[in-house]
Amino acid sequence: MAPLQQTVECLWYGSVMEAMNRFPQSIHFIGAAGRGMAPVMAAVADQGVLVSGSENSETYGATMAWLSRRGIHVARTFSAENLAHGPSLVVIGRTFERGNPEVEAVLSQHMAYTSLAEFIGHYVLNGCTNVLVAGSKGKSTTTAMLVEILEYAQLAPGYLIGGFPRSGRPPARFGGTLNVIEADDYSTLWWNHHPKFLYYRPSIIVLTNVYPDHTEVHGDRAGSWRNFSTLIQQLPQDGLILIADSRGSAVPSWLIAESPCEIVMLDELVSHQPIMVPSRFDVDGNRFRWQDTLFRLSVPGRVNAINALSASFAARRLGVTEQQCADALEGFEGVGERMDVFPAGADRWIYCDCFGYLPESLAANIASIRETHPGLGVTLVYQMRQIDRLAEAQESFVRVLSSCDEVILTSYPRPKVTLVPEMDPAYLEGLIHRVRRHKSQNGDTFAAGTSICYVPDLRSVVQELGDRCNPGVTLFSVHARYRDPLVRLLGTLGCST
């Protein structure tokens, strides 16, 4: 596939930037411990660029420790003094806005600055063949799988994964003319609420799914599709769109009609134009067969088989064989913060997932747990989020909660208006009532000694679970900010990864 030179321009603020794809001499990152920012910062440092950063959040302790091990210094507070060395460019994280001392210093001193997304698009992706993995859920795992395949095939891609692969592979690397990028749809900057993926210059798009999420960016599902359509319109005529869950995502007919290139619906196994499609896709535990090639995955669940198929299909377009894909993925260990497992004793297991909070993701994770631990009860500990209030998500949310043997709802120690609203007792009471009613209508009830209830904080939840000795599996669905504190709490119970 010929590299695509996009015509969409990056927006640059401040002085004129250096030539395309040539990194500035020094770069300062505001919000250096972010899940996307830290890997990019380290990858840029590997290119010989002088980097600096700032971050005051202690909740990203693991990421800060990783940067420190890489020899990258990050200031533990925000201050205009952190910019006194006069960096050539400042990259500002999406959550930082007016009132932040460094943001104010950048503006008052007329320093060149940009967003992380525009930085990647301008300095890393211009003039390259870029495979973007976009969608609501499954992006990190699918991206990491595709990177493993291309590495195994000795194509040496540049890449960005929105998490830390359990294999120890760095989450980002730049260089070369082929890139695999996890293209998330968070907002770009405090004043630019366009999704970040619009700046990523696609050649191939792997679209995992589109569910109601990130309402602050999309509004509703129709808004999501409008934004994804804007991304798709940047594809070349010889590009490719792979949609893994077209039925669950309710792909609109107008998007198919307006597509500038070929579309493959993996779940329907039907393409807009005939190309190679899987002859069989029968999942048996963590095994499936594609084009007569047997895939053996160490990560469980049908959802991971779909992720593997998506990554393999994209790799096939780049010239990799099915057998190479299968061989590359046989030892794939997954990505951290996604279904991390903590053995807690005989027939007691604890899982922690920081990104599977949508009803569809929760259902997939619970199904995977039941496949892996047949016969054991499942307790879901769920941190409430803004998405829970969406009208179009209510039915599926109630359905997945009622599928559990026990549900413990909890909230954030310091709720943010944009992240989760203050706990409304009336809403909470109504939610609990709807879950119990749904369970009874389906001929089921919560077992004796279990229930659906609300516990205000994670510490109290862990203490309560620590007093138990009965077999079972507990799934914590928590925000990434509270993953490190949760791990420390679980450590008091003798749990380890």
Short mmCIF file of C-alpha atoms in Angstrom, two decimals:
data_model
loop_
_atom_site.label_atom_id
_atom_site.label_comp_id
_atom_site.label_asym_id
_atom_site.label_seq_id
_atom_site.Cartn_x
_atom_site.Cartn_y
_atom_site.Cartn_z
CA MET A 1 0.00 0.00 0.00
CA ALA A 2 1.44 3.36 -0.98
CA PRO A 3 1.94 5.80 1.89
CA LEU A 4 -0.74 8.45 2.04
CA GLN A 5 0.14 12.13 2.29
CA GLN A 6 -2.87 13.68 3.93
CA THR A 7 -4.03 17.17 3.05
CA VAL A 8 -5.64 17.85 6.43
CA GLU A 9 -3.52 20.45 8.21
CA CYS A 10 -2.52 20.34 11.87
CA LEU A 11 -3.29 23.40 13.91
CA TRP A 12 -0.18 24.97 15.42
CA TYR A 13 -0.18 27.73 17.98
CA GLY A 14 2.72 30.09 18.56
CA SER A 15 5.86 30.26 16.48
CA VAL A 16 6.28 28.43 13.16
CA MET A 17 7.22 24.78 13.73
CA GLU A 18 10.15 22.89 12.29
CA ALA A 19 10.02 20.72 9.19
CA MET A 20 7.55 17.86 9.15
CA ASN A 21 8.62 14.69 11.00
CA ARG A 22 11.68 16.37 12.52
CA PHE A 23 11.27 16.60 16.27
CA PRO A 24 12.04 19.91 18.02
CA GLN A 25 15.23 20.00 20.07
CA SER A 26 13.44 20.14 23.41
CA ILE A 27 9.84 19.38 24.39
CA HIS A 28 8.00 19.88 27.67
CA PHE A 29 4.94 17.71 28.43
CA ILE A 30 2.25 19.09 30.74
CA GLY A 31 0.53 16.07 32.28
CA ALA A 32 3.45 13.71 31.72
CA ALA A 33 1.96 10.72 33.55
CA GLY A 34 -1.11 10.42 31.34
CA ARG A 35 -1.75 7.01 29.75
CA GLY A 36 -0.97 8.42 26.30
CA MET A 37 1.44 11.18 27.27
CA ALA A 38 4.00 9.07 29.16
CA PRO A 39 4.61 6.54 26.36
CA VAL A 40 4.94 9.32 23.78
CA MET A 41 7.34 11.23 26.03
CA ALA A 42 9.54 8.15 26.43
CA ALA A 43 9.44 7.33 22.70
CA VAL A 44 10.46 10.88 21.83
CA ALA A 45 13.31 10.71 24.35
CA ASP A 46 14.49 7.54 22.61
CA GLN A 47 14.86 9.66 19.46
CA GLY A 48 17.43 11.83 21.23
CA VAL A 49 15.12 14.72 22.04
CA LEU A 50 15.57 16.58 25.33
CA VAL A 51 12.29 16.05 27.19
CA SER A 52 10.90 17.39 30.44
CA GLY A 53 7.50 17.08 32.05
CA SER A 54 5.28 17.90 34.98
CA GLU A 55 2.56 16.05 36.86
CA ASN A 56 1.14 16.52 40.32
CA SER A 57 -1.10 13.49 40.51
CA GLU A 58 0.14 10.83 42.91
CA THR A 59 -2.54 8.45 41.57
CA TYR A 60 -0.30 7.71 38.59
CA GLY A 61 2.48 6.35 40.77
CA ALA A 62 3.21 3.31 38.58
CA THR A 63 3.54 5.46 35.46
CA MET A 64 5.79 7.97 37.24
CA ALA A 65 7.98 5.11 38.44
CA TRP A 66 8.21 3.76 34.88
CA LEU A 67 9.32 7.16 33.57
CA SER A 68 11.90 7.39 36.34
CA ARG A 69 13.32 3.99 35.40
CA ARG A 70 13.67 5.30 31.86
CA GLY A 71 15.77 8.18 33.19
CA ILE A 72 13.08 10.79 32.53
CA HIS A 73 12.63 13.46 35.18
CA VAL A 74 9.12 14.72 35.85
CA ALA A 75 8.41 17.64 38.16
CA ARG A 76 5.91 16.72 40.87
CA THR A 77 4.13 20.05 40.77
CA PHE A 78 2.97 22.51 38.14
CA SER A 79 4.93 25.75 38.07
CA ALA A 80 6.03 28.35 35.53
CA GLU A 81 9.58 27.59 36.68
CA ASN A 82 9.31 24.21 34.95
CA LEU A 83 9.37 26.15 31.66
CA ALA A 84 12.29 28.41 32.53
CA HIS A 85 14.65 26.46 30.27
CA GLY A 86 12.64 27.62 27.25
CA PRO A 87 11.56 24.38 25.51
CA SER A 88 11.11 24.51 21.74
CA LEU A 89 7.59 23.12 22.08
CA VAL A 90 5.09 22.44 24.87
CA VAL A 91 2.66 19.55 24.56
CA ILE A 92 -0.40 20.10 26.77
CA GLY A 93 -2.52 17.20 28.02
CA ARG A 94 -6.23 17.34 27.29
CA THR A 95 -7.32 17.67 30.94
CA PHE A 96 -5.24 20.77 31.69
CA GLU A 97 -6.81 24.16 31.19
CA ARG A 98 -6.82 27.82 32.15
CA GLY A 99 -5.72 28.35 35.72
CA ASN A 100 -2.94 25.80 35.51
CA PRO A 101 0.32 27.74 36.18
CA GLU A 102 2.12 26.19 33.23
CA VAL A 103 -0.75 26.70 30.80
CA GLU A 104 -0.90 30.36 31.84
CA ALA A 105 2.87 30.70 31.43
CA VAL A 106 2.71 29.21 27.92
CA LEU A 107 0.02 31.65 26.89
CA SER A 108 1.51 34.75 28.50
CA GLN A 109 4.99 34.04 27.12
CA HIS A 110 3.66 33.19 23.64
CA MET A 111 5.38 29.81 23.67
CA ALA A 112 4.75 27.30 20.87
CA TYR A 113 2.31 24.66 22.07
CA THR A 114 0.08 21.93 20.73
CA SER A 115 -2.00 18.96 21.83
CA LEU A 116 -0.73 15.40 22.08
CA ALA A 117 -2.88 14.28 19.14
CA GLU A 118 -1.65 17.03 16.83
CA PHE A 119 1.92 16.41 17.90
CA ILE A 120 1.63 12.73 16.94
CA GLY A 121 -0.08 13.53 13.66
CA HIS A 122 2.48 16.13 12.62
CA TYR A 123 5.77 14.62 13.79
CA VAL A 124 5.08 10.88 13.64
CA LEU A 125 2.35 10.06 11.12
CA ASN A 126 2.74 12.46 8.20
CA GLY A 127 3.87 10.70 5.04
CA CYS A 128 3.48 7.20 6.54
CA THR A 129 1.19 4.20 6.22
CA ASN A 130 -0.88 4.35 9.40
CA VAL A 131 -3.16 1.67 10.81
CA LEU A 132 -5.54 3.20 13.34
CA VAL A 133 -7.39 1.09 15.88
CA ALA A 134 -10.44 3.09 16.91
CA GLY A 135 -13.76 2.41 18.62
CA SER A 136 -15.32 2.36 22.05
CA LYS A 137 -13.66 -0.71 23.58
CA GLY A 138 -10.95 -3.24 22.71
CA LYS A 139 -8.57 -0.69 21.19
CA SER A 140 -5.54 -1.31 23.41
CA THR A 141 -5.68 -5.09 23.15
CA THR A 142 -6.25 -5.07 19.39
CA THR A 143 -3.45 -2.53 18.89
CA ALA A 144 -1.04 -4.59 21.00
CA MET A 145 -1.99 -7.76 19.10
CA LEU A 146 -1.34 -6.09 15.75
CA VAL A 147 2.03 -4.80 16.97
CA GLU A 148 2.98 -8.33 18.07
CA ILE A 149 2.05 -9.71 14.65
CA LEU A 150 3.97 -7.06 12.69
CA GLU A 151 7.00 -7.44 14.95
CA TYR A 152 6.93 -11.20 14.45
CA ALA A 153 6.79 -10.62 10.68
CA GLN A 154 9.85 -8.33 11.03
CA LEU A 155 8.03 -5.24 9.73
CA ALA A 156 9.28 -3.16 12.70
CA PRO A 157 6.31 -0.81 13.02
CA GLY A 158 6.20 2.41 14.96
CA TYR A 159 3.32 2.24 17.40
CA LEU A 160 1.38 3.72 20.30
CA ILE A 161 -0.54 1.49 22.72
CA GLY A 162 -2.75 3.10 25.35
CA GLY A 163 -1.48 0.80 28.08
CA PHE A 164 1.49 -1.28 29.15
CA PRO A 165 1.75 -4.70 27.45
CA ARG A 166 2.27 -7.45 30.01
CA SER A 167 5.11 -8.82 27.88
CA GLY A 168 7.24 -5.85 28.94
CA ARG A 169 7.22 -4.33 25.46
CA PRO A 170 7.39 -0.50 25.66
CA PRO A 171 3.96 1.06 25.02
CA ALA A 172 5.29 3.30 22.24
CA ARG A 173 8.03 3.44 19.65
CA PHE A 174 8.51 5.87 16.76
CA GLY A 175 10.44 5.64 13.51
CA GLY A 176 9.95 4.09 10.09
CA THR A 177 7.10 4.47 7.62
CA LEU A 178 4.56 2.00 9.06
CA ASN A 179 2.67 2.87 12.24
CA VAL A 180 0.01 1.23 14.39
CA ILE A 181 -1.79 3.78 16.56
CA GLU A 182 -4.45 3.37 19.20
CA ALA A 183 -6.80 6.16 18.14
CA ASP A 184 -8.92 7.17 21.10
CA ASP A 185 -11.82 9.58 20.97
CA TYR A 186 -11.11 11.74 24.01
CA SER A 187 -11.16 15.48 23.45
CA THR A 188 -8.05 17.18 22.09
CA LEU A 189 -7.47 20.26 24.29
CA TRP A 190 -9.34 22.25 26.90
CA TRP A 191 -10.77 24.47 24.14
CA ASN A 192 -10.78 21.88 21.33
CA HIS A 193 -13.36 19.17 21.93
CA HIS A 194 -12.85 17.37 18.64
CA PRO A 195 -11.86 13.72 19.19
CA LYS A 196 -8.13 13.12 19.07
CA PHE A 197 -8.34 10.51 16.33
CA LEU A 198 -9.21 13.16 13.73
CA TYR A 199 -5.52 14.15 13.59
CA TYR A 200 -4.08 10.69 12.94
CA ARG A 201 -3.91 10.40 9.08
CA PRO A 202 -5.36 6.91 8.49
CA SER A 203 -4.47 4.41 5.77
CA ILE A 204 -6.37 1.52 7.39
CA ILE A 205 -8.95 1.81 10.17
CA VAL A 206 -9.82 -1.07 12.49
CA LEU A 207 -13.08 -0.04 14.14
CA THR A 208 -13.72 -2.36 17.07
CA ASN A 209 -17.21 -1.14 17.98
CA VAL A 210 -19.20 2.05 18.60
CA TYR A 211 -21.22 2.19 21.81
CA PRO A 212 -22.60 5.20 23.72
CA ASP A 213 -19.56 6.74 25.46
CA HIS A 214 -17.65 10.02 25.85
CA THR A 215 -20.79 12.13 25.73
CA GLU A 216 -18.68 15.22 26.41
CA VAL A 217 -17.22 14.71 22.90
CA HIS A 218 -19.92 12.96 20.87
CA GLY A 219 -23.18 13.79 22.60
CA ASP A 220 -25.02 10.62 21.58
CA ARG A 221 -24.47 7.58 19.34
CA ALA A 222 -25.46 9.57 16.25
CA GLY A 223 -22.80 12.12 17.17
CA SER A 224 -20.28 9.31 17.57
CA TRP A 225 -20.96 8.11 14.05
CA ARG A 226 -20.66 11.64 12.67
CA ASN A 227 -17.20 11.94 14.22
CA PHE A 228 -16.13 8.49 13.05
CA SER A 229 -17.39 9.40 9.58
CA THR A 230 -15.13 12.46 9.59
CA LEU A 231 -12.20 10.17 10.36
CA ILE A 232 -13.22 7.68 7.66
CA GLN A 233 -13.44 10.44 5.05
CA GLN A 234 -9.67 10.91 5.39
CA LEU A 235 -8.98 7.40 4.06
CA PRO A 236 -7.50 6.95 0.57
CA GLN A 237 -9.44 5.07 -2.10
CA ASP A 238 -7.19 2.04 -1.64
CA GLY A 239 -7.67 2.14 2.12
CA LEU A 240 -9.66 -0.29 4.24
CA ILE A 241 -12.17 -0.14 7.08
CA LEU A 242 -12.59 -3.21 9.30
CA ILE A 243 -15.63 -3.09 11.57
CA ALA A 244 -15.56 -5.88 14.15
CA ASP A 245 -19.03 -5.44 15.70
CA SER A 246 -21.26 -3.92 13.05
CA ARG A 247 -24.48 -5.36 14.51
CA GLY A 248 -23.91 -4.27 18.10
CA SER A 249 -22.63 -0.90 16.90
CA ALA A 250 -25.65 -0.28 14.64
CA VAL A 251 -23.57 0.89 11.68
CA PRO A 252 -25.67 3.47 9.78
CA SER A 253 -26.37 2.74 6.12
CA TRP A 254 -25.30 6.24 5.10
CA LEU A 255 -21.79 5.62 6.43
CA ILE A 256 -21.44 2.55 4.23
CA ALA A 257 -22.78 4.44 1.23
CA GLU A 258 -20.39 7.37 1.75
CA SER A 259 -17.28 5.29 2.44
CA PRO A 260 -14.37 6.29 0.17
CA CYS A 261 -12.92 2.76 0.26
CA GLU A 262 -13.64 -0.87 0.99
CA ILE A 263 -15.49 -1.87 4.16
CA VAL A 264 -15.31 -5.30 5.79
CA MET A 265 -17.86 -6.22 8.47
CA LEU A 266 -16.03 -8.90 10.42
CA ASP A 267 -19.06 -10.09 12.36
CA GLU A 268 -21.14 -10.39 9.23
CA LEU A 269 -18.20 -11.72 7.22
CA VAL A 270 -19.45 -9.62 4.34
CA SER A 271 -17.46 -6.96 2.54
CA HIS A 272 -18.43 -4.06 0.30
CA GLN A 273 -16.17 -5.56 -2.35
CA PRO A 274 -15.12 -9.22 -2.37
CA ILE A 275 -11.76 -9.89 -0.71
CA MET A 276 -10.52 -12.73 1.44
CA VAL A 277 -12.85 -13.27 4.38
CA PRO A 278 -12.65 -15.89 7.12
CA SER A 279 -13.96 -19.24 5.92
CA ARG A 280 -14.61 -20.32 9.51
CA PHE A 281 -14.66 -18.54 12.82
CA ASP A 282 -15.63 -21.02 15.51
CA VAL A 283 -14.46 -20.10 19.00
CA ASP A 284 -13.64 -22.99 21.31
CA GLY A 285 -12.42 -21.56 24.60
CA ASN A 286 -9.32 -19.60 23.70
CA ARG A 287 -8.94 -21.22 20.28
CA PHE A 288 -10.42 -20.34 16.92
CA ARG A 289 -9.80 -21.21 13.30
CA TRP A 290 -9.39 -18.74 10.44
CA GLN A 291 -8.66 -19.78 6.84
CA ASP A 292 -7.84 -23.27 8.12
CA THR A 293 -5.22 -21.82 10.51
CA LEU A 294 -5.65 -22.64 14.19
CA PHE A 295 -5.14 -19.78 16.64
CA ARG A 296 -4.35 -20.54 20.29
CA LEU A 297 -4.72 -17.56 22.63
CA SER A 298 -3.64 -17.40 26.25
CA VAL A 299 -6.06 -14.52 26.87
CA PRO A 300 -9.57 -15.91 27.41
CA GLY A 301 -12.96 -14.99 26.04
CA ARG A 302 -14.70 -14.57 22.71
CA VAL A 303 -14.02 -10.83 22.76
CA ASN A 304 -10.28 -11.49 22.61
CA ALA A 305 -10.80 -13.88 19.73
CA ILE A 306 -12.59 -11.06 17.88
CA ASN A 307 -9.72 -8.70 18.75
CA ALA A 308 -7.23 -11.24 17.40
CA LEU A 309 -9.22 -11.70 14.21
CA SER A 310 -9.37 -7.92 13.68
CA ALA A 311 -5.62 -7.55 14.16
CA SER A 312 -4.91 -10.52 11.89
CA PHE A 313 -7.17 -9.22 9.15
CA ALA A 314 -5.37 -5.85 9.17
CA ALA A 315 -1.98 -7.61 9.16
CA ARG A 316 -3.07 -9.78 6.24
CA ARG A 317 -3.70 -6.59 4.26
CA LEU A 318 -0.08 -5.64 4.98
CA GLY A 319 1.23 -8.92 3.58
CA VAL A 320 1.45 -11.07 6.72
CA THR A 321 0.27 -14.67 6.44
CA GLU A 322 -2.40 -16.26 8.61
CA GLN A 323 0.13 -18.66 10.09
CA GLN A 324 2.44 -15.79 11.05
CA CYS A 325 -0.50 -14.12 12.78
CA ALA A 326 -1.33 -17.30 14.71
CA ASP A 327 2.28 -17.91 15.72
CA ALA A 328 2.74 -14.32 16.88
CA LEU A 329 -0.36 -14.33 19.08
CA GLU A 330 0.13 -17.71 20.74
CA GLY A 331 2.14 -16.16 23.58
CA PHE A 332 0.23 -12.86 23.74
CA GLU A 333 -0.29 -11.90 27.39
CA GLY A 334 -2.61 -8.92 27.08
CA VAL A 335 -2.35 -5.32 28.23
CA GLY A 336 -2.12 -4.15 31.83
CA GLU A 337 -5.14 -2.64 33.60
CA ARG A 338 -7.39 -4.87 31.49
CA MET A 339 -8.58 -7.87 33.50
CA ASP A 340 -5.54 -7.93 35.78
CA VAL A 341 -5.86 -11.02 37.97
CA PHE A 342 -5.02 -11.32 41.68
CA PRO A 343 -5.19 -14.84 43.20
CA ALA A 344 -6.70 -14.53 46.66
CA GLY A 345 -6.59 -18.11 47.95
CA ALA A 346 -8.24 -21.42 47.16
CA ASP A 347 -11.00 -20.83 44.59
CA ARG A 348 -10.92 -17.09 45.31
CA TRP A 349 -9.96 -14.75 42.49
CA ILE A 350 -9.96 -11.00 42.10
CA TYR A 351 -9.91 -9.22 38.73
CA CYS A 352 -9.40 -5.50 38.12
CA ASP A 353 -10.37 -3.77 34.89
CA CYS A 354 -10.00 -0.02 34.46
CA PHE A 355 -11.53 0.39 31.01
CA GLY A 356 -14.28 -2.20 30.68
CA TYR A 357 -16.96 -0.02 32.24
CA LEU A 358 -19.49 0.07 29.40
CA PRO A 359 -22.34 -2.46 29.70
CA GLU A 360 -21.09 -4.33 26.63
CA SER A 361 -17.58 -4.57 28.07
CA LEU A 362 -18.83 -5.64 31.48
CA ALA A 363 -20.92 -8.38 29.87
CA ALA A 364 -17.90 -9.64 27.91
CA ASN A 365 -15.66 -9.64 31.00
CA ILE A 366 -18.24 -11.45 33.12
CA ALA A 367 -18.73 -14.05 30.38
CA SER A 368 -14.97 -14.56 30.23
CA ILE A 369 -14.82 -15.02 34.01
CA ARG A 370 -17.58 -17.61 33.96
CA GLU A 371 -15.79 -19.49 31.17
CA THR A 372 -12.51 -19.43 33.12
CA HIS A 373 -14.00 -20.21 36.56
CA PRO A 374 -17.08 -22.38 35.96
CA GLY A 375 -19.27 -22.90 38.99
CA LEU A 376 -17.94 -19.93 40.99
CA GLY A 377 -20.15 -16.98 41.90
CA VAL A 378 -19.32 -13.56 40.44
CA THR A 379 -19.33 -10.36 42.50
CA LEU A 380 -19.09 -7.08 40.56
CA VAL A 381 -17.67 -4.00 42.30
CA TYR A 382 -18.52 -1.07 40.06
CA GLN A 383 -17.47 2.56 40.38
CA MET A 384 -20.35 4.69 39.16
CA ARG A 385 -19.70 6.90 36.12
CA GLN A 386 -21.44 9.51 34.03
CA ILE A 387 -22.16 6.93 31.33
CA ASP A 388 -24.45 5.10 33.76
CA ARG A 389 -26.99 7.92 33.49
CA LEU A 390 -27.39 7.76 29.70
CA ALA A 391 -30.95 6.81 28.79
CA GLU A 392 -29.84 4.63 25.86
CA ALA A 393 -27.45 2.68 28.12
CA GLN A 394 -29.87 2.06 30.99
CA GLU A 395 -31.46 -1.15 29.74
CA SER A 396 -28.17 -2.86 28.95
CA PHE A 397 -26.63 -1.58 32.20
CA VAL A 398 -29.44 -3.06 34.29
CA ARG A 399 -29.22 -6.31 32.32
CA VAL A 400 -25.50 -6.78 32.96
CA LEU A 401 -25.78 -5.92 36.67
CA SER A 402 -28.56 -8.45 37.10
CA SER A 403 -26.40 -11.14 35.47
CA CYS A 404 -24.04 -11.07 38.47
CA ASP A 405 -24.44 -13.05 41.66
CA GLU A 406 -23.70 -9.95 43.72
CA VAL A 407 -23.24 -6.26 42.90
CA ILE A 408 -21.51 -3.63 45.04
CA LEU A 409 -21.84 -0.09 43.69
CA THR A 410 -19.33 2.50 44.85
CA SER A 411 -18.24 6.01 43.90
CA TYR A 412 -15.15 8.16 43.61
CA PRO A 413 -13.50 9.70 46.70
CA ARG A 414 -13.45 13.07 44.91
CA PRO A 415 -16.08 13.05 42.13
CA LYS A 416 -15.55 15.34 39.14
CA VAL A 417 -18.57 16.88 37.49
CA THR A 418 -17.33 15.86 34.04
CA LEU A 419 -16.52 12.33 35.13
CA VAL A 420 -19.24 11.27 37.51
CA PRO A 421 -22.08 13.30 39.04
CA GLU A 422 -22.61 13.54 42.77
CA MET A 423 -24.35 10.41 43.98
CA ASP A 424 -28.11 10.92 43.73
CA PRO A 425 -29.82 8.76 46.37
CA ALA A 426 -33.04 8.67 44.35
CA TYR A 427 -31.24 7.48 41.22
CA LEU A 428 -29.27 4.90 43.21
CA GLU A 429 -32.42 3.57 44.88
CA GLY A 430 -34.18 3.39 41.51
CA LEU A 431 -31.25 1.57 39.89
CA ILE A 432 -31.10 -1.04 42.66
CA HIS A 433 -34.86 -1.56 42.37
CA ARG A 434 -34.67 -2.01 38.58
CA VAL A 435 -31.87 -4.56 38.88
CA ARG A 436 -33.77 -6.61 41.48
CA ARG A 437 -36.94 -6.45 39.39
CA HIS A 438 -35.09 -7.52 36.23
CA LYS A 439 -33.53 -10.44 38.10
CA SER A 440 -36.89 -11.61 39.48
CA GLN A 441 -38.61 -11.24 36.09
CA ASN A 442 -36.06 -13.65 34.68
CA GLY A 443 -36.75 -16.25 37.36
CA ASP A 444 -33.67 -15.42 39.41
CA THR A 445 -32.92 -13.75 42.74
CA PHE A 446 -29.81 -12.78 44.64
CA ALA A 447 -28.57 -15.73 46.69
CA ALA A 448 -28.87 -15.74 50.45
CA GLY A 449 -26.28 -13.45 51.99
CA THR A 450 -25.70 -11.52 48.77
CA SER A 451 -27.41 -8.51 47.24
CA ILE A 452 -26.99 -5.35 45.24
CA CYS A 453 -25.93 -2.52 47.50
CA TYR A 454 -24.03 0.75 47.64
CA VAL A 455 -20.78 1.14 49.62
CA PRO A 456 -19.33 4.69 49.52
CA ASP A 457 -15.62 3.95 49.09
CA LEU A 458 -13.24 1.25 47.85
CA ARG A 459 -11.47 0.85 51.20
CA SER A 460 -14.70 -0.25 52.86
CA VAL A 461 -15.43 -2.62 49.97
CA VAL A 462 -12.02 -4.28 50.24
CA GLN A 463 -12.31 -4.58 54.01
CA GLU A 464 -15.69 -6.27 53.64
CA LEU A 465 -14.37 -8.68 51.02
CA GLY A 466 -11.37 -9.43 53.23
CA ASP A 467 -13.64 -10.78 55.93
CA ARG A 468 -14.99 -13.43 53.59
CA CYS A 469 -13.57 -16.88 53.04
CA ASN A 470 -16.11 -18.38 50.64
CA PRO A 471 -15.05 -19.29 47.07
CA GLY A 472 -15.87 -16.88 44.27
CA VAL A 473 -14.64 -14.31 41.80
CA THR A 474 -14.72 -10.55 42.32
CA LEU A 475 -14.42 -8.15 39.39
CA PHE A 476 -13.45 -4.56 40.22
CA SER A 477 -14.44 -2.09 37.51
CA VAL A 478 -12.63 1.08 38.59
CA HIS A 479 -11.24 4.22 37.00
CA ALA A 480 -7.53 4.09 36.12
CA ARG A 481 -6.83 6.83 38.66
CA TYR A 482 -7.75 4.43 41.45
CA ARG A 483 -6.07 1.31 40.16
CA ASP A 484 -2.84 1.89 42.13
CA PRO A 485 -4.64 2.61 45.43
CA LEU A 486 -6.80 -0.47 44.87
CA VAL A 487 -3.74 -2.66 44.30
CA ARG A 488 -2.25 -1.39 47.56
CA LEU A 489 -5.50 -2.22 49.37
CA LEU A 490 -5.59 -5.69 47.85
CA GLY A 491 -1.99 -6.16 49.00
CA THR A 492 -3.23 -5.94 52.59
CA LEU A 493 -5.27 -9.07 51.84
CA GLY A 494 -2.19 -10.91 50.63
CA CYS A 495 -3.17 -10.62 46.96
CA SER A 496 -0.48 -10.25 44.32
CA THR A 497 -0.51 -10.10 40.54
#
